[in-house]
Amino acid sequence: MTIFQKQINDDLVEYIIDNGWMSISVLNYGAVITRIKVPDKNGDKFNCVLNYADYSNYYENPLFLGAVIGPVAGRIAAGTFELDGTSYQLEKNEGDNHLHGGFSGYHKQFYQVETVTNEQEDHLILYLTNHQTKGYPGKIDFSVTYSLDCNNSFKILYQAKADAKTIFNPTNHTYFNLNPRTESVKNHSLKINAEKVQEIKQGTLPTGHLLNLTVEGNQRLQLQGGRLEETFNDEHEQLTLGSQGIDLAYLINTDSPEGAILENEETGIMIKLTTSEESIVVYTGNKLPNQIFLAENGWLSKHSGVTLETQNLPDAIHQADPKIILEPNKTYSSKTVFEFLNTNK
C-alpha cells in the first residue's frame, strides 16, 4: 500500500493510491477521480473511469467527470428553496434550475489534502474549511476521504458540519466504463437492488412521486442484471425523458447489503456497491457530447459511461419530509464502498 504524488502544474496535484492490484488517482481540485486502474481477466490493467486527456478541462469540468458534487447533488427546481420561512436563491446553471452545486460548487474548489498510509489501507483526506457556496445558508467544514484497502475495496466517506441550518446532499460523479476503450457501455450489465424509482418529468425534474417497479409497464425500468443496451432501445416515457437512456434515482431496498452490481463479462471486471445512502442515481451519459472531449482511452460520446451516484433523493427539499436538512453543529456522515473484482481472479 502506498500513495504517490504527481505535480501537474503550479497548483494542480494528482495523488495515486496503489495497493499493487489496482490504483486510484485523485486531483486536489474538485476532489476529482481521474483514474481507477484495474486488471481485466487477462491481467492487463486499464483505466475504467472517464477522464479528460487534457488536465486543463478539469478547471471548468462541464461534464462533472469524477468530481465530488455538493453541497447538493442533482437539480433544485427553479434554483430556489425555503428554510424556516426564509427563501434562498441559488445559481441557475442549467436553464431555470440549479444543478450540482452551481457554478461555485464543490467541483470548482481546491482542497487541502492529507494522506494516511498503513499496511492494510491508505487514506486520502480532502477538505474544505469554513466554506460557503454562493446562495446557500451557512458555512460548512467538509471533507471527503478516499480509502483503498488490500482487498480492493474503494471507500468514499463524506463528513460535514455547518454553522447554520442548511441543505446538504453530496455525491461523486464518476462515470464508469469497464471497456479498455472509451466506447458505449451498452455491453455492461447492471443490477440495482430497488423496487421503487423516482418519477421524473420534462427537464429531468422529479415529480414528487415514486414508481413501483413491480407494476406492469414499470418493470421495464428495473435493472436486474440485463445489458444496458436494452434500456437504450426502450421507448418507456421515463427513458425518453432522460434523452434515451437512464437518468433516474433508484430507492435502495434496505433488506440487502448490496446496492448495485456493475459488470462487463467481456473484460471480467465487476463492481459491487454498498452505501449508507437511500438512493443511487444511475445516469448512462445520455447527453455526453460526441467527440468534443478526448479521454485517455478515446473520444467521449453518448452512452460512453454510467454513474452510480449515491445520495438522498434529488430535489428532496421540495418533497415531503426532506432528509437533506443539516442542522447547525450536527455532524453529517455518509459512506459508499466500491468493491472491485475480476471474475477470473
mmCIF file of C-alpha atoms in Angstrom:
data_model
loop_
_atom_site.group_PDB
_atom_site.id
_atom_site.type_symbol
_atom_site.label_atom_id
_atom_site.label_comp_id
_atom_site.label_asym_id
_atom_site.label_seq_id
_atom_site.Cartn_x
_atom_site.Cartn_y
_atom_site.Cartn_z
ATOM 1 C CA MET A 1 0.000 0.000 0.000
ATOM 2 C CA THR A 2 1.357 3.407 -0.939
ATOM 3 C CA ILE A 3 0.365 6.932 -2.067
ATOM 4 C CA PHE A 4 2.293 8.727 -4.805
ATOM 5 C CA GLN A 5 2.115 12.425 -5.649
ATOM 6 C CA LYS A 6 2.381 13.986 -9.114
ATOM 7 C CA GLN A 7 2.630 17.738 -9.792
ATOM 8 C CA ILE A 8 0.560 18.530 -12.888
ATOM 9 C CA ASN A 9 1.183 22.295 -12.953
ATOM 10 C CA ASP A 10 1.772 25.104 -10.445
ATOM 11 C CA ASP A 11 -1.403 24.420 -8.453
ATOM 12 C CA LEU A 12 -2.803 21.092 -9.657
ATOM 13 C CA VAL A 13 -1.623 17.947 -7.859
ATOM 14 C CA GLU A 14 -2.618 14.351 -8.572
ATOM 15 C CA TYR A 15 -2.445 11.704 -5.829
ATOM 16 C CA ILE A 16 -2.247 7.998 -6.671
ATOM 17 C CA ILE A 17 -3.257 5.340 -4.145
ATOM 18 C CA ASP A 18 -1.842 1.947 -5.166
ATOM 19 C CA ASN A 19 -2.313 -1.432 -3.494
ATOM 20 C CA GLY A 20 -0.429 -3.406 -6.151
ATOM 21 C CA TRP A 21 -3.549 -4.885 -7.775
ATOM 22 C CA MET A 22 -5.380 -1.617 -8.527
ATOM 23 C CA SER A 23 -4.860 2.121 -8.174
ATOM 24 C CA ILE A 24 -6.973 5.280 -7.710
ATOM 25 C CA SER A 25 -5.860 8.722 -8.956
ATOM 26 C CA VAL A 26 -7.337 11.905 -7.452
ATOM 27 C CA LEU A 27 -6.855 15.644 -8.029
ATOM 28 C CA ASN A 28 -6.674 18.295 -5.309
ATOM 29 C CA TYR A 29 -9.149 20.297 -7.447
ATOM 30 C CA GLY A 30 -12.775 19.175 -7.321
ATOM 31 C CA ALA A 31 -11.620 16.053 -5.436
ATOM 32 C CA VAL A 32 -11.797 14.569 -8.942
ATOM 33 C CA ILE A 33 -11.183 10.865 -9.514
ATOM 34 C CA THR A 34 -9.168 10.848 -12.743
ATOM 35 C CA ARG A 35 -8.347 7.143 -12.962
ATOM 36 C CA ILE A 36 -9.226 3.800 -11.451
ATOM 37 C CA LYS A 37 -6.890 1.228 -12.964
ATOM 38 C CA VAL A 38 -7.778 -2.442 -12.555
ATOM 39 C CA PRO A 39 -6.685 -5.621 -14.357
ATOM 40 C CA ASP A 40 -9.003 -7.351 -16.801
ATOM 41 C CA LYS A 41 -9.414 -11.133 -16.990
ATOM 42 C CA ASN A 42 -6.114 -11.345 -18.902
ATOM 43 C CA GLY A 43 -4.252 -9.354 -16.263
ATOM 44 C CA ASP A 44 -3.938 -6.211 -18.395
ATOM 45 C CA LYS A 45 -4.600 -3.029 -16.402
ATOM 46 C CA PHE A 46 -6.583 -0.129 -17.833
ATOM 47 C CA ASN A 47 -8.452 2.917 -16.594
ATOM 48 C CA CYS A 48 -12.151 2.111 -16.081
ATOM 49 C CA VAL A 49 -13.492 5.638 -15.479
ATOM 50 C CA LEU A 50 -13.985 8.526 -17.886
ATOM 51 C CA ASN A 51 -11.484 11.358 -17.743
ATOM 52 C CA TYR A 52 -10.123 14.261 -19.786
ATOM 53 C CA ALA A 53 -6.879 13.689 -21.669
ATOM 54 C CA ASP A 54 -6.209 17.431 -21.200
ATOM 55 C CA TYR A 55 -5.999 18.279 -17.486
ATOM 56 C CA SER A 56 -6.953 21.901 -18.175
ATOM 57 C CA ASN A 57 -10.529 20.751 -18.861
ATOM 58 C CA TYR A 58 -10.955 19.951 -15.174
ATOM 59 C CA TYR A 59 -11.000 23.633 -14.220
ATOM 60 C CA GLU A 60 -14.405 24.037 -15.876
ATOM 61 C CA ASN A 61 -15.328 20.334 -15.989
ATOM 62 C CA PRO A 62 -18.625 20.832 -17.867
ATOM 63 C CA LEU A 63 -19.343 17.088 -17.660
ATOM 64 C CA PHE A 64 -18.556 16.865 -13.903
ATOM 65 C CA LEU A 65 -16.218 13.942 -14.656
ATOM 66 C CA GLY A 66 -15.091 12.224 -11.460
ATOM 67 C CA ALA A 67 -15.873 15.215 -9.264
ATOM 68 C CA VAL A 68 -17.338 15.494 -5.794
ATOM 69 C CA ILE A 69 -20.704 17.213 -6.137
ATOM 70 C CA GLY A 70 -22.082 19.493 -3.463
ATOM 71 C CA PRO A 71 -23.372 20.977 -1.335
ATOM 72 C CA VAL A 72 -26.419 19.384 -3.029
ATOM 73 C CA ALA A 73 -26.271 16.905 -5.901
ATOM 74 C CA GLY A 74 -28.828 16.908 -8.691
ATOM 75 C CA ARG A 75 -31.293 19.573 -9.711
ATOM 76 C CA ILE A 76 -33.113 22.033 -7.469
ATOM 77 C CA ALA A 77 -36.192 23.268 -9.309
ATOM 78 C CA ALA A 78 -36.073 26.993 -10.160
ATOM 79 C CA GLY A 79 -32.904 27.238 -8.059
ATOM 80 C CA THR A 80 -34.920 28.218 -5.004
ATOM 81 C CA PHE A 81 -35.834 26.669 -1.679
ATOM 82 C CA GLU A 82 -37.201 27.748 1.672
ATOM 83 C CA LEU A 83 -35.967 27.074 5.195
ATOM 84 C CA ASP A 84 -37.845 28.270 8.301
ATOM 85 C CA GLY A 85 -39.757 30.857 6.296
ATOM 86 C CA THR A 86 -36.704 32.301 4.532
ATOM 87 C CA SER A 87 -36.333 31.905 0.759
ATOM 88 C CA TYR A 88 -32.926 31.294 -0.792
ATOM 89 C CA GLN A 89 -31.960 31.849 -4.420
ATOM 90 C CA LEU A 90 -29.197 29.655 -5.836
ATOM 91 C CA GLU A 91 -27.221 29.978 -9.032
ATOM 92 C CA LYS A 92 -29.137 28.829 -12.113
ATOM 93 C CA ASN A 93 -26.590 26.907 -14.135
ATOM 94 C CA GLU A 94 -28.943 24.643 -16.110
ATOM 95 C CA GLY A 95 -31.719 26.693 -17.653
ATOM 96 C CA ASP A 96 -34.031 27.773 -14.840
ATOM 97 C CA ASN A 97 -32.636 25.188 -12.427
ATOM 98 C CA HIS A 98 -29.715 24.801 -10.062
ATOM 99 C CA LEU A 99 -27.563 21.742 -10.872
ATOM 100 C CA HIS A 100 -24.826 20.030 -8.826
ATOM 101 C CA GLY A 101 -23.990 22.976 -6.574
ATOM 102 C CA GLY A 102 -23.970 25.612 -9.328
ATOM 103 C CA PHE A 103 -21.044 27.479 -10.849
ATOM 104 C CA SER A 104 -19.249 27.583 -7.483
ATOM 105 C CA GLY A 105 -19.981 24.058 -6.255
ATOM 106 C CA TYR A 106 -17.569 21.589 -4.709
ATOM 107 C CA HIS A 107 -16.345 20.529 -8.166
ATOM 108 C CA LYS A 108 -14.855 24.034 -8.573
ATOM 109 C CA GLN A 109 -12.805 24.152 -5.346
ATOM 110 C CA PHE A 110 -9.205 23.492 -4.408
ATOM 111 C CA TYR A 111 -8.967 21.149 -1.425
ATOM 112 C CA GLN A 112 -6.424 20.827 1.331
ATOM 113 C CA VAL A 113 -5.054 17.296 1.318
ATOM 114 C CA GLU A 114 -3.805 14.921 3.983
ATOM 115 C CA THR A 115 -2.512 11.387 3.438
ATOM 116 C CA VAL A 116 -2.564 8.478 5.885
ATOM 117 C CA THR A 117 -0.884 5.192 4.960
ATOM 118 C CA ASN A 118 -0.588 1.796 6.612
ATOM 119 C CA GLU A 119 -0.184 -1.835 5.588
ATOM 120 C CA GLN A 120 -3.907 -2.620 5.262
ATOM 121 C CA GLU A 121 -5.494 0.607 3.966
ATOM 122 C CA ASP A 122 -4.442 4.007 2.648
ATOM 123 C CA HIS A 123 -6.490 7.190 3.100
ATOM 124 C CA LEU A 124 -6.550 10.394 1.101
ATOM 125 C CA ILE A 125 -8.416 13.123 3.007
ATOM 126 C CA LEU A 126 -9.517 16.223 1.093
ATOM 127 C CA TYR A 127 -11.221 19.023 2.981
ATOM 128 C CA LEU A 128 -12.716 22.493 2.768
ATOM 129 C CA THR A 129 -12.756 24.618 5.902
ATOM 130 C CA ASN A 130 -15.359 27.270 6.717
ATOM 131 C CA HIS A 131 -16.605 27.195 3.131
ATOM 132 C CA GLN A 132 -19.747 28.909 1.854
ATOM 133 C CA THR A 133 -21.182 28.116 -1.581
ATOM 134 C CA LYS A 134 -22.949 31.018 -3.289
ATOM 135 C CA GLY A 135 -26.617 31.218 -2.313
ATOM 136 C CA TYR A 136 -26.526 28.526 0.374
ATOM 137 C CA PRO A 137 -27.027 29.464 4.025
ATOM 138 C CA GLY A 138 -24.251 28.676 6.464
ATOM 139 C CA LYS A 139 -20.561 27.904 6.234
ATOM 140 C CA ILE A 140 -19.508 24.276 6.163
ATOM 141 C CA ASP A 141 -16.461 22.288 7.205
ATOM 142 C CA PHE A 142 -16.476 19.482 4.638
ATOM 143 C CA SER A 143 -14.212 16.525 3.990
ATOM 144 C CA VAL A 144 -14.194 13.593 1.624
ATOM 145 C CA THR A 145 -11.931 10.641 2.379
ATOM 146 C CA TYR A 146 -10.927 8.215 -0.355
ATOM 147 C CA SER A 147 -9.633 4.915 1.025
ATOM 148 C CA LEU A 148 -8.252 1.835 -0.706
ATOM 149 C CA ASP A 149 -7.557 -1.375 1.174
ATOM 150 C CA CYS A 150 -5.638 -4.541 0.374
ATOM 151 C CA ASN A 151 -8.894 -6.345 -0.511
ATOM 152 C CA ASN A 152 -9.615 -3.929 -3.411
ATOM 153 C CA SER A 153 -12.418 -2.072 -1.652
ATOM 154 C CA PHE A 154 -12.519 1.616 -2.525
ATOM 155 C CA LYS A 155 -14.385 3.640 0.110
ATOM 156 C CA ILE A 156 -15.714 7.192 -0.059
ATOM 157 C CA LEU A 157 -16.553 8.844 3.266
ATOM 158 C CA TYR A 158 -18.263 12.256 3.330
ATOM 159 C CA GLN A 159 -18.340 14.281 6.558
ATOM 160 C CA ALA A 160 -19.598 17.798 7.209
ATOM 161 C CA LYS A 161 -20.618 20.245 9.906
ATOM 162 C CA ALA A 162 -22.406 23.577 9.287
ATOM 163 C CA ASP A 163 -22.604 26.712 11.442
ATOM 164 C CA ALA A 164 -26.210 27.398 10.365
ATOM 165 C CA LYS A 165 -29.186 25.384 9.185
ATOM 166 C CA THR A 166 -28.701 24.480 5.535
ATOM 167 C CA ILE A 167 -29.277 21.754 2.933
ATOM 168 C CA PHE A 168 -26.679 19.126 2.159
ATOM 169 C CA ASN A 169 -26.651 16.106 -0.153
ATOM 170 C CA PRO A 170 -23.231 15.390 -1.749
ATOM 171 C CA THR A 171 -22.195 12.618 -4.125
ATOM 172 C CA ASN A 172 -19.435 11.633 -6.523
ATOM 173 C CA HIS A 173 -19.938 11.940 -10.279
ATOM 174 C CA THR A 174 -17.551 9.306 -11.617
ATOM 175 C CA TYR A 175 -18.530 7.695 -14.918
ATOM 176 C CA PHE A 176 -17.572 4.025 -15.125
ATOM 177 C CA ASN A 177 -16.654 2.307 -18.369
ATOM 178 C CA LEU A 178 -15.340 -1.225 -17.967
ATOM 179 C CA ASN A 179 -14.173 -1.439 -21.589
ATOM 180 C CA PRO A 180 -10.469 -0.934 -22.420
ATOM 181 C CA ARG A 181 -11.525 1.672 -24.992
ATOM 182 C CA THR A 182 -13.967 4.539 -24.425
ATOM 183 C CA GLU A 183 -16.943 3.085 -26.254
ATOM 184 C CA SER A 184 -20.596 2.568 -25.388
ATOM 185 C CA VAL A 185 -21.402 0.875 -22.074
ATOM 186 C CA LYS A 186 -24.222 -0.986 -23.826
ATOM 187 C CA ASN A 187 -22.365 -4.258 -23.159
ATOM 188 C CA HIS A 188 -22.372 -3.653 -19.378
ATOM 189 C CA SER A 189 -24.868 -5.367 -17.108
ATOM 190 C CA LEU A 190 -26.278 -3.515 -14.107
ATOM 191 C CA LYS A 191 -28.284 -4.712 -11.160
ATOM 192 C CA ILE A 192 -29.851 -2.259 -8.697
ATOM 193 C CA ASN A 193 -31.423 -3.577 -5.520
ATOM 194 C CA ALA A 194 -34.587 -1.463 -5.738
ATOM 195 C CA GLU A 195 -38.342 -1.816 -6.073
ATOM 196 C CA LYS A 196 -39.059 1.896 -6.482
ATOM 197 C CA VAL A 197 -37.696 4.673 -8.659
ATOM 198 C CA GLN A 198 -38.218 8.432 -8.511
ATOM 199 C CA GLU A 199 -40.535 9.605 -11.301
ATOM 200 C CA ILE A 200 -39.288 12.458 -13.490
ATOM 201 C CA LYS A 201 -40.985 14.983 -15.764
ATOM 202 C CA GLN A 202 -39.765 17.303 -18.518
ATOM 203 C CA GLY A 203 -36.354 18.735 -17.683
ATOM 204 C CA THR A 204 -35.494 15.580 -15.697
ATOM 205 C CA LEU A 205 -37.038 17.121 -12.585
ATOM 206 C CA PRO A 206 -38.691 14.837 -10.006
ATOM 207 C CA THR A 207 -42.486 14.904 -9.874
ATOM 208 C CA GLY A 208 -42.555 14.056 -6.170
ATOM 209 C CA HIS A 209 -43.859 10.537 -6.821
ATOM 210 C CA LEU A 210 -42.207 7.130 -6.671
ATOM 211 C CA LEU A 211 -42.928 4.480 -9.292
ATOM 212 C CA ASN A 212 -43.354 0.888 -8.170
ATOM 213 C CA LEU A 213 -41.074 -1.243 -10.334
ATOM 214 C CA THR A 214 -43.172 -4.361 -9.761
ATOM 215 C CA VAL A 215 -46.139 -2.794 -11.580
ATOM 216 C CA GLU A 216 -46.647 -3.865 -15.172
ATOM 217 C CA GLY A 217 -45.078 -1.349 -17.523
ATOM 218 C CA ASN A 218 -42.693 -0.023 -14.902
ATOM 219 C CA GLN A 219 -40.986 -3.410 -14.836
ATOM 220 C CA ARG A 220 -39.067 -2.248 -17.902
ATOM 221 C CA LEU A 221 -37.274 0.257 -15.660
ATOM 222 C CA GLN A 222 -35.981 -2.479 -13.380
ATOM 223 C CA LEU A 223 -32.261 -3.095 -13.502
ATOM 224 C CA GLN A 224 -31.876 -6.774 -12.703
ATOM 225 C CA GLY A 225 -28.586 -7.595 -14.377
ATOM 226 C CA GLY A 226 -29.569 -7.161 -18.021
ATOM 227 C CA ARG A 227 -27.419 -5.359 -20.574
ATOM 228 C CA LEU A 228 -27.748 -1.595 -20.602
ATOM 229 C CA GLU A 229 -28.411 -1.541 -24.346
ATOM 230 C CA GLU A 230 -31.892 -2.912 -23.566
ATOM 231 C CA THR A 231 -32.773 0.417 -21.910
ATOM 232 C CA PHE A 232 -31.191 2.489 -24.707
ATOM 233 C CA ASN A 233 -33.675 0.978 -27.152
ATOM 234 C CA ASP A 234 -36.727 1.186 -24.856
ATOM 235 C CA GLU A 235 -39.447 3.797 -25.503
ATOM 236 C CA HIS A 236 -40.680 3.968 -21.882
ATOM 237 C CA GLU A 237 -41.514 7.619 -21.109
ATOM 238 C CA GLN A 238 -39.090 7.731 -18.173
ATOM 239 C CA LEU A 239 -36.261 6.739 -20.515
ATOM 240 C CA THR A 240 -37.179 9.083 -23.368
ATOM 241 C CA LEU A 241 -37.409 11.967 -20.871
ATOM 242 C CA GLY A 242 -33.853 11.093 -19.890
ATOM 243 C CA SER A 243 -32.716 11.540 -23.527
ATOM 244 C CA GLN A 244 -32.998 7.871 -24.484
ATOM 245 C CA GLY A 245 -31.275 6.314 -21.544
ATOM 246 C CA ILE A 246 -31.327 6.113 -17.767
ATOM 247 C CA ASP A 247 -31.279 9.263 -15.642
ATOM 248 C CA LEU A 248 -33.204 8.046 -12.605
ATOM 249 C CA ALA A 249 -32.861 7.757 -8.828
ATOM 250 C CA TYR A 250 -33.451 4.228 -7.564
ATOM 251 C CA LEU A 251 -34.586 3.890 -3.945
ATOM 252 C CA ILE A 252 -32.469 1.102 -2.489
ATOM 253 C CA ASN A 253 -34.058 -1.795 -0.625
ATOM 254 C CA THR A 254 -32.856 -1.880 2.958
ATOM 255 C CA ASP A 255 -33.130 -5.662 3.325
ATOM 256 C CA SER A 256 -29.945 -6.384 1.378
ATOM 257 C CA PRO A 257 -26.391 -5.150 1.910
ATOM 258 C CA GLU A 258 -25.740 -4.787 -1.821
ATOM 259 C CA GLY A 259 -26.979 -1.663 -3.561
ATOM 260 C CA ALA A 260 -25.672 -2.322 -7.062
ATOM 261 C CA ILE A 261 -23.549 -4.622 -9.206
ATOM 262 C CA LEU A 262 -21.972 -3.367 -12.442
ATOM 263 C CA GLU A 263 -20.231 -5.909 -14.651
ATOM 264 C CA ASN A 264 -18.656 -6.327 -18.053
ATOM 265 C CA GLU A 265 -18.343 -10.021 -18.900
ATOM 266 C CA GLU A 266 -16.046 -9.247 -21.831
ATOM 267 C CA THR A 267 -13.304 -7.840 -19.581
ATOM 268 C CA GLY A 268 -14.253 -9.807 -16.454
ATOM 269 C CA ILE A 269 -14.430 -6.677 -14.278
ATOM 270 C CA MET A 270 -17.182 -6.369 -11.686
ATOM 271 C CA ILE A 271 -18.011 -3.634 -9.170
ATOM 272 C CA LYS A 272 -20.162 -4.296 -6.110
ATOM 273 C CA LEU A 273 -21.551 -1.195 -4.407
ATOM 274 C CA THR A 274 -22.836 -0.749 -0.860
ATOM 275 C CA THR A 275 -23.880 2.558 0.668
ATOM 276 C CA SER A 276 -25.412 4.214 3.700
ATOM 277 C CA GLU A 277 -27.457 6.440 1.369
ATOM 278 C CA GLU A 278 -31.098 5.861 0.399
ATOM 279 C CA SER A 279 -30.749 6.017 -3.369
ATOM 280 C CA ILE A 280 -28.476 5.545 -6.361
ATOM 281 C CA VAL A 281 -28.794 7.919 -9.299
ATOM 282 C CA VAL A 282 -27.996 5.954 -12.446
ATOM 283 C CA TYR A 283 -27.056 8.102 -15.431
ATOM 284 C CA THR A 284 -25.903 6.472 -18.644
ATOM 285 C CA GLY A 285 -24.265 9.511 -20.234
ATOM 286 C CA ASN A 286 -27.252 10.251 -22.463
ATOM 287 C CA LYS A 287 -26.215 13.882 -23.003
ATOM 288 C CA LEU A 288 -22.466 13.406 -23.288
ATOM 289 C CA PRO A 289 -21.385 15.349 -26.412
ATOM 290 C CA ASN A 290 -19.996 13.297 -29.281
ATOM 291 C CA GLN A 291 -16.260 13.694 -29.914
ATOM 292 C CA ILE A 292 -15.834 17.071 -28.222
ATOM 293 C CA PHE A 293 -13.673 15.868 -25.341
ATOM 294 C CA LEU A 294 -10.845 13.378 -25.692
ATOM 295 C CA ALA A 295 -10.369 10.908 -22.847
ATOM 296 C CA GLU A 296 -7.358 8.746 -22.074
ATOM 297 C CA ASN A 297 -8.930 5.751 -23.849
ATOM 298 C CA GLY A 298 -10.706 7.524 -26.729
ATOM 299 C CA TRP A 299 -13.295 10.187 -27.550
ATOM 300 C CA LEU A 300 -16.217 10.719 -25.182
ATOM 301 C CA SER A 301 -19.663 10.232 -26.697
ATOM 302 C CA LYS A 302 -23.257 9.411 -25.814
ATOM 303 C CA HIS A 303 -23.537 6.350 -23.540
ATOM 304 C CA SER A 304 -19.765 6.122 -23.030
ATOM 305 C CA GLY A 305 -20.124 5.985 -19.242
ATOM 306 C CA VAL A 306 -22.506 5.168 -16.399
ATOM 307 C CA THR A 307 -22.640 6.865 -12.994
ATOM 308 C CA LEU A 308 -23.679 5.299 -9.706
ATOM 309 C CA GLU A 309 -24.309 8.427 -7.630
ATOM 310 C CA THR A 310 -25.198 7.529 -4.035
ATOM 311 C CA GLN A 311 -27.230 10.225 -2.299
ATOM 312 C CA ASN A 312 -30.595 11.179 -0.868
ATOM 313 C CA LEU A 313 -33.298 11.584 -3.499
ATOM 314 C CA PRO A 314 -32.803 14.553 -5.877
ATOM 315 C CA ASP A 315 -34.701 17.812 -5.258
ATOM 316 C CA ALA A 316 -35.619 16.441 -1.838
ATOM 317 C CA ILE A 317 -36.055 19.931 -0.394
ATOM 318 C CA HIS A 318 -39.229 20.278 -2.491
ATOM 319 C CA GLN A 319 -40.589 16.883 -1.482
ATOM 320 C CA ALA A 320 -42.410 15.805 1.662
ATOM 321 C CA ASP A 321 -40.189 15.083 4.670
ATOM 322 C CA PRO A 322 -36.876 16.209 3.143
ATOM 323 C CA LYS A 323 -33.889 14.359 4.585
ATOM 324 C CA ILE A 324 -31.214 16.726 3.334
ATOM 325 C CA ILE A 325 -31.529 19.428 6.008
ATOM 326 C CA LEU A 326 -28.327 19.750 8.007
ATOM 327 C CA GLU A 327 -28.820 21.271 11.435
ATOM 328 C CA PRO A 328 -26.110 23.582 12.821
ATOM 329 C CA ASN A 329 -23.216 21.833 14.559
ATOM 330 C CA LYS A 330 -24.637 18.386 13.759
ATOM 331 C CA THR A 331 -22.193 16.043 12.026
ATOM 332 C CA TYR A 332 -23.137 14.669 8.617
ATOM 333 C CA SER A 333 -21.574 11.337 7.681
ATOM 334 C CA SER A 334 -22.118 9.102 4.653
ATOM 335 C CA LYS A 335 -20.165 6.144 3.274
ATOM 336 C CA THR A 336 -20.124 4.331 -0.065
ATOM 337 C CA VAL A 337 -17.966 1.306 -0.859
ATOM 338 C CA PHE A 338 -16.999 0.058 -4.326
ATOM 339 C CA GLU A 339 -15.566 -3.452 -4.252
ATOM 340 C CA PHE A 340 -13.616 -4.258 -7.424
ATOM 341 C CA LEU A 341 -13.484 -7.859 -8.575
ATOM 342 C CA ASN A 342 -12.155 -9.778 -11.519
ATOM 343 C CA THR A 343 -14.427 -12.712 -12.275
ATOM 344 C CA ASN A 344 -11.388 -14.714 -13.408
ATOM 345 C CA LYS A 345 -9.261 -13.655 -10.448
#
